[in-house]
């Protein structure tokens, strides 16, 4: 959030289930809501992440299907593109219908990760 808000050309909204608060060092300037429908309203991009608590990072406790991004929830957006940090759990964080749709940039993201990893490895191998 801090990087997007520093750019100053986007409205950055974070939505998450209650009790999954993020460290305020990372959310400065962002609008935070526990209402997913409100957050998706008119969005141009949606970046999906699973939710674990800040203090128990990596332990995913939220299995509420209402937080899975679906075709119905995407209808609230401005025909948004969907991204995910990967790996994605189908039908947990994103429904199949979203992952396999024109909304999704997830496959392109996965492809870009390969090139990024190759660049890092190349740089490390060339270092003296």
PDB file of C-alpha atoms in Angstrom:
ATOM      1  CA  UNK A   1       0.000   0.000   0.000  1.00  0.00           C
ATOM      2  CA  UNK A   2       2.734   2.432   0.878  1.00  0.00           C
ATOM      3  CA  UNK A   3       4.314   2.148  -2.599  1.00  0.00           C
ATOM      4  CA  UNK A   4       1.051   2.511  -4.462  1.00  0.00           C
ATOM      5  CA  UNK A   5       0.012   5.459  -2.339  1.00  0.00           C
ATOM      6  CA  UNK A   6       3.421   7.103  -2.771  1.00  0.00           C
ATOM      7  CA  UNK A   7       2.786   6.971  -6.518  1.00  0.00           C
ATOM      8  CA  UNK A   8      -0.318   9.077  -5.913  1.00  0.00           C
ATOM      9  CA  UNK A   9      -2.259   7.988  -8.990  1.00  0.00           C
ATOM     10  CA  UNK A  10      -4.394   5.186  -7.585  1.00  0.00           C
ATOM     11  CA  UNK A  11      -6.989   4.653  -4.896  1.00  0.00           C
ATOM     12  CA  UNK A  12      -5.710   1.669  -2.950  1.00  0.00           C
ATOM     13  CA  UNK A  13      -8.273  -0.321  -0.974  1.00  0.00           C
ATOM     14  CA  UNK A  14      -7.490  -3.297   1.237  1.00  0.00           C
ATOM     15  CA  UNK A  15     -10.301  -5.604   2.252  1.00  0.00           C
ATOM     16  CA  UNK A  16      -9.954  -8.527   4.594  1.00  0.00           C
ATOM     17  CA  UNK A  17     -11.914 -10.501   7.159  1.00  0.00           C
ATOM     18  CA  UNK A  18     -12.114  -8.994  10.622  1.00  0.00           C
ATOM     19  CA  UNK A  19      -9.247  -9.960  12.962  1.00  0.00           C
ATOM     20  CA  UNK A  20      -6.800 -10.222  10.040  1.00  0.00           C
ATOM     21  CA  UNK A  21      -5.352  -6.744  10.467  1.00  0.00           C
ATOM     22  CA  UNK A  22      -2.126  -5.926   8.669  1.00  0.00           C
ATOM     23  CA  UNK A  23       0.743  -4.018  10.230  1.00  0.00           C
ATOM     24  CA  UNK A  24       0.050  -0.317   9.830  1.00  0.00           C
ATOM     25  CA  UNK A  25       3.593   0.163   8.515  1.00  0.00           C
ATOM     26  CA  UNK A  26       2.370  -1.498   5.317  1.00  0.00           C
ATOM     27  CA  UNK A  27      -1.084   0.025   5.037  1.00  0.00           C
ATOM     28  CA  UNK A  28      -0.435   3.737   5.437  1.00  0.00           C
ATOM     29  CA  UNK A  29      -2.695   5.769   3.189  1.00  0.00           C
ATOM     30  CA  UNK A  30      -4.840   2.826   2.106  1.00  0.00           C
ATOM     31  CA  UNK A  31      -8.558   2.590   2.688  1.00  0.00           C
ATOM     32  CA  UNK A  32      -9.218  -0.523   4.774  1.00  0.00           C
ATOM     33  CA  UNK A  33     -12.591  -2.232   4.914  1.00  0.00           C
ATOM     34  CA  UNK A  34     -13.978  -5.571   6.035  1.00  0.00           C
ATOM     35  CA  UNK A  35     -16.687  -5.350   3.381  1.00  0.00           C
ATOM     36  CA  UNK A  36     -15.428  -7.091   0.246  1.00  0.00           C
ATOM     37  CA  UNK A  37     -18.330  -5.902  -1.910  1.00  0.00           C
ATOM     38  CA  UNK A  38     -17.616  -2.304  -0.954  1.00  0.00           C
ATOM     39  CA  UNK A  39     -13.922  -2.706  -1.800  1.00  0.00           C
ATOM     40  CA  UNK A  40     -14.604  -4.275  -5.203  1.00  0.00           C
ATOM     41  CA  UNK A  41     -17.031  -1.541  -6.263  1.00  0.00           C
ATOM     42  CA  UNK A  42     -15.588   0.023  -9.436  1.00  0.00           C
ATOM     43  CA  UNK A  43     -12.128  -1.544  -9.012  1.00  0.00           C
ATOM     44  CA  UNK A  44      -9.850  -1.703 -12.055  1.00  0.00           C
ATOM     45  CA  UNK A  45      -7.444  -4.284 -10.586  1.00  0.00           C
ATOM     46  CA  UNK A  46      -7.946  -6.891  -7.880  1.00  0.00           C
ATOM     47  CA  UNK A  47      -4.919  -8.493  -6.245  1.00  0.00           C
ATOM     48  CA  UNK A  48      -5.979 -11.552  -4.280  1.00  0.00           C
ATOM     49  CA  UNK A  49      -4.108 -12.971  -1.309  1.00  0.00           C
ATOM     50  CA  UNK A  50      -5.008 -15.605   1.240  1.00  0.00           C
ATOM     51  CA  UNK A  51      -5.517 -14.325   4.756  1.00  0.00           C
ATOM     52  CA  UNK A  52      -3.585 -15.239   7.841  1.00  0.00           C
ATOM     53  CA  UNK A  53      -3.094 -13.059  10.871  1.00  0.00           C
ATOM     54  CA  UNK A  54      -0.047 -10.811  11.026  1.00  0.00           C
ATOM     55  CA  UNK A  55       1.105 -12.495  14.229  1.00  0.00           C
ATOM     56  CA  UNK A  56       0.549 -16.045  12.884  1.00  0.00           C
ATOM     57  CA  UNK A  57       1.851 -15.470   9.359  1.00  0.00           C
ATOM     58  CA  UNK A  58       1.491 -18.524   7.161  1.00  0.00           C
ATOM     59  CA  UNK A  59      -1.274 -20.116   9.212  1.00  0.00           C
ATOM     60  CA  UNK A  60      -4.451 -19.712   7.215  1.00  0.00           C
ATOM     61  CA  UNK A  61      -7.498 -19.731   9.436  1.00  0.00           C
ATOM     62  CA  UNK A  62     -10.085 -18.139   7.197  1.00  0.00           C
ATOM     63  CA  UNK A  63     -12.026 -20.693   5.156  1.00  0.00           C
ATOM     64  CA  UNK A  64     -15.099 -18.538   4.650  1.00  0.00           C
ATOM     65  CA  UNK A  65     -16.238 -19.116   1.043  1.00  0.00           C
ATOM     66  CA  UNK A  66     -17.638 -15.576   0.970  1.00  0.00           C
ATOM     67  CA  UNK A  67     -14.039 -14.334   0.678  1.00  0.00           C
ATOM     68  CA  UNK A  68     -13.333 -16.336  -2.486  1.00  0.00           C
ATOM     69  CA  UNK A  69     -13.345 -14.138  -5.590  1.00  0.00           C
ATOM     70  CA  UNK A  70     -16.116 -15.291  -7.932  1.00  0.00           C
ATOM     71  CA  UNK A  71     -17.871 -14.182 -11.100  1.00  0.00           C
ATOM     72  CA  UNK A  72     -20.589 -12.651  -8.952  1.00  0.00           C
ATOM     73  CA  UNK A  73     -18.136 -10.557  -6.943  1.00  0.00           C
ATOM     74  CA  UNK A  74     -16.310  -9.482 -10.126  1.00  0.00           C
ATOM     75  CA  UNK A  75     -19.553  -7.981 -11.427  1.00  0.00           C
ATOM     76  CA  UNK A  76     -19.038  -5.213  -8.858  1.00  0.00           C
ATOM     77  CA  UNK A  77     -15.768  -4.140 -10.489  1.00  0.00           C
ATOM     78  CA  UNK A  78     -14.996  -1.995 -13.497  1.00  0.00           C
ATOM     79  CA  UNK A  79     -14.244  -5.134 -15.564  1.00  0.00           C
ATOM     80  CA  UNK A  80     -11.131  -5.488 -13.401  1.00  0.00           C
ATOM     81  CA  UNK A  81      -8.071  -7.584 -14.087  1.00  0.00           C
ATOM     82  CA  UNK A  82      -7.198 -10.126 -11.400  1.00  0.00           C
ATOM     83  CA  UNK A  83      -3.732 -10.858 -10.079  1.00  0.00           C
ATOM     84  CA  UNK A  84      -2.411 -13.208  -7.394  1.00  0.00           C
ATOM     85  CA  UNK A  85       0.976 -13.535  -5.685  1.00  0.00           C
ATOM     86  CA  UNK A  86       1.064 -17.303  -6.416  1.00  0.00           C
ATOM     87  CA  UNK A  87       0.807 -20.133  -5.796  1.00  0.00           C
ATOM     88  CA  UNK A  88      -2.961 -19.973  -5.951  1.00  0.00           C
ATOM     89  CA  UNK A  89      -5.394 -22.448  -4.426  1.00  0.00           C
ATOM     90  CA  UNK A  90      -8.217 -22.956  -6.903  1.00  0.00           C
ATOM     91  CA  UNK A  91     -11.700 -22.567  -5.501  1.00  0.00           C
ATOM     92  CA  UNK A  92     -10.313 -21.293  -2.196  1.00  0.00           C
ATOM     93  CA  UNK A  93      -8.945 -17.841  -3.041  1.00  0.00           C
ATOM     94  CA  UNK A  94     -10.165 -17.616  -6.636  1.00  0.00           C
ATOM     95  CA  UNK A  95     -12.867 -19.623  -8.349  1.00  0.00           C
ATOM     96  CA  UNK A  96     -12.032 -21.631 -11.468  1.00  0.00           C
ATOM     97  CA  UNK A  97     -14.310 -19.348 -13.464  1.00  0.00           C
ATOM     98  CA  UNK A  98     -12.152 -16.339 -12.563  1.00  0.00           C
ATOM     99  CA  UNK A  99      -8.756 -18.035 -12.906  1.00  0.00           C
ATOM    100  CA  UNK A 100      -9.623 -19.313 -16.373  1.00  0.00           C
ATOM    101  CA  UNK A 101     -11.306 -16.131 -17.580  1.00  0.00           C
ATOM    102  CA  UNK A 102     -10.254 -13.023 -19.447  1.00  0.00           C
ATOM    103  CA  UNK A 103     -10.206 -11.247 -16.061  1.00  0.00           C
ATOM    104  CA  UNK A 104      -7.159 -13.246 -14.985  1.00  0.00           C
ATOM    105  CA  UNK A 105      -3.546 -12.131 -15.394  1.00  0.00           C
ATOM    106  CA  UNK A 106      -2.357 -14.990 -13.166  1.00  0.00           C
ATOM    107  CA  UNK A 107      -0.894 -17.156 -15.961  1.00  0.00           C
ATOM    108  CA  UNK A 108       0.982 -14.157 -17.346  1.00  0.00           C
ATOM    109  CA  UNK A 109       2.295 -13.411 -13.846  1.00  0.00           C
ATOM    110  CA  UNK A 110       3.510 -16.998 -13.483  1.00  0.00           C
ATOM    111  CA  UNK A 111       5.308 -16.737 -16.815  1.00  0.00           C
ATOM    112  CA  UNK A 112       6.983 -13.492 -15.760  1.00  0.00           C
ATOM    113  CA  UNK A 113       8.258 -15.150 -12.587  1.00  0.00           C
ATOM    114  CA  UNK A 114      10.288 -17.568 -14.702  1.00  0.00           C
ATOM    115  CA  UNK A 115      12.048 -14.693 -16.473  1.00  0.00           C
ATOM    116  CA  UNK A 116      12.645 -12.848 -13.222  1.00  0.00           C
ATOM    117  CA  UNK A 117      14.160 -15.952 -11.612  1.00  0.00           C
ATOM    118  CA  UNK A 118      16.399 -16.496 -14.642  1.00  0.00           C
ATOM    119  CA  UNK A 119      17.622 -12.893 -14.450  1.00  0.00           C
ATOM    120  CA  UNK A 120      18.476 -13.270 -10.761  1.00  0.00           C
ATOM    121  CA  UNK A 121      20.321 -16.553 -11.352  1.00  0.00           C
ATOM    122  CA  UNK A 122      22.207 -15.053 -14.295  1.00  0.00           C
ATOM    123  CA  UNK A 123      23.222 -12.064 -12.192  1.00  0.00           C
ATOM    124  CA  UNK A 124      24.417 -14.292  -9.365  1.00  0.00           C
ATOM    125  CA  UNK A 125      26.425 -16.507 -11.715  1.00  0.00           C
ATOM    126  CA  UNK A 126      28.095 -13.478 -13.301  1.00  0.00           C
ATOM    127  CA  UNK A 127      29.008 -11.901  -9.954  1.00  0.00           C
ATOM    128  CA  UNK A 128      32.668 -12.068  -9.035  1.00  0.00           C
TER     129      UNK A 128
END
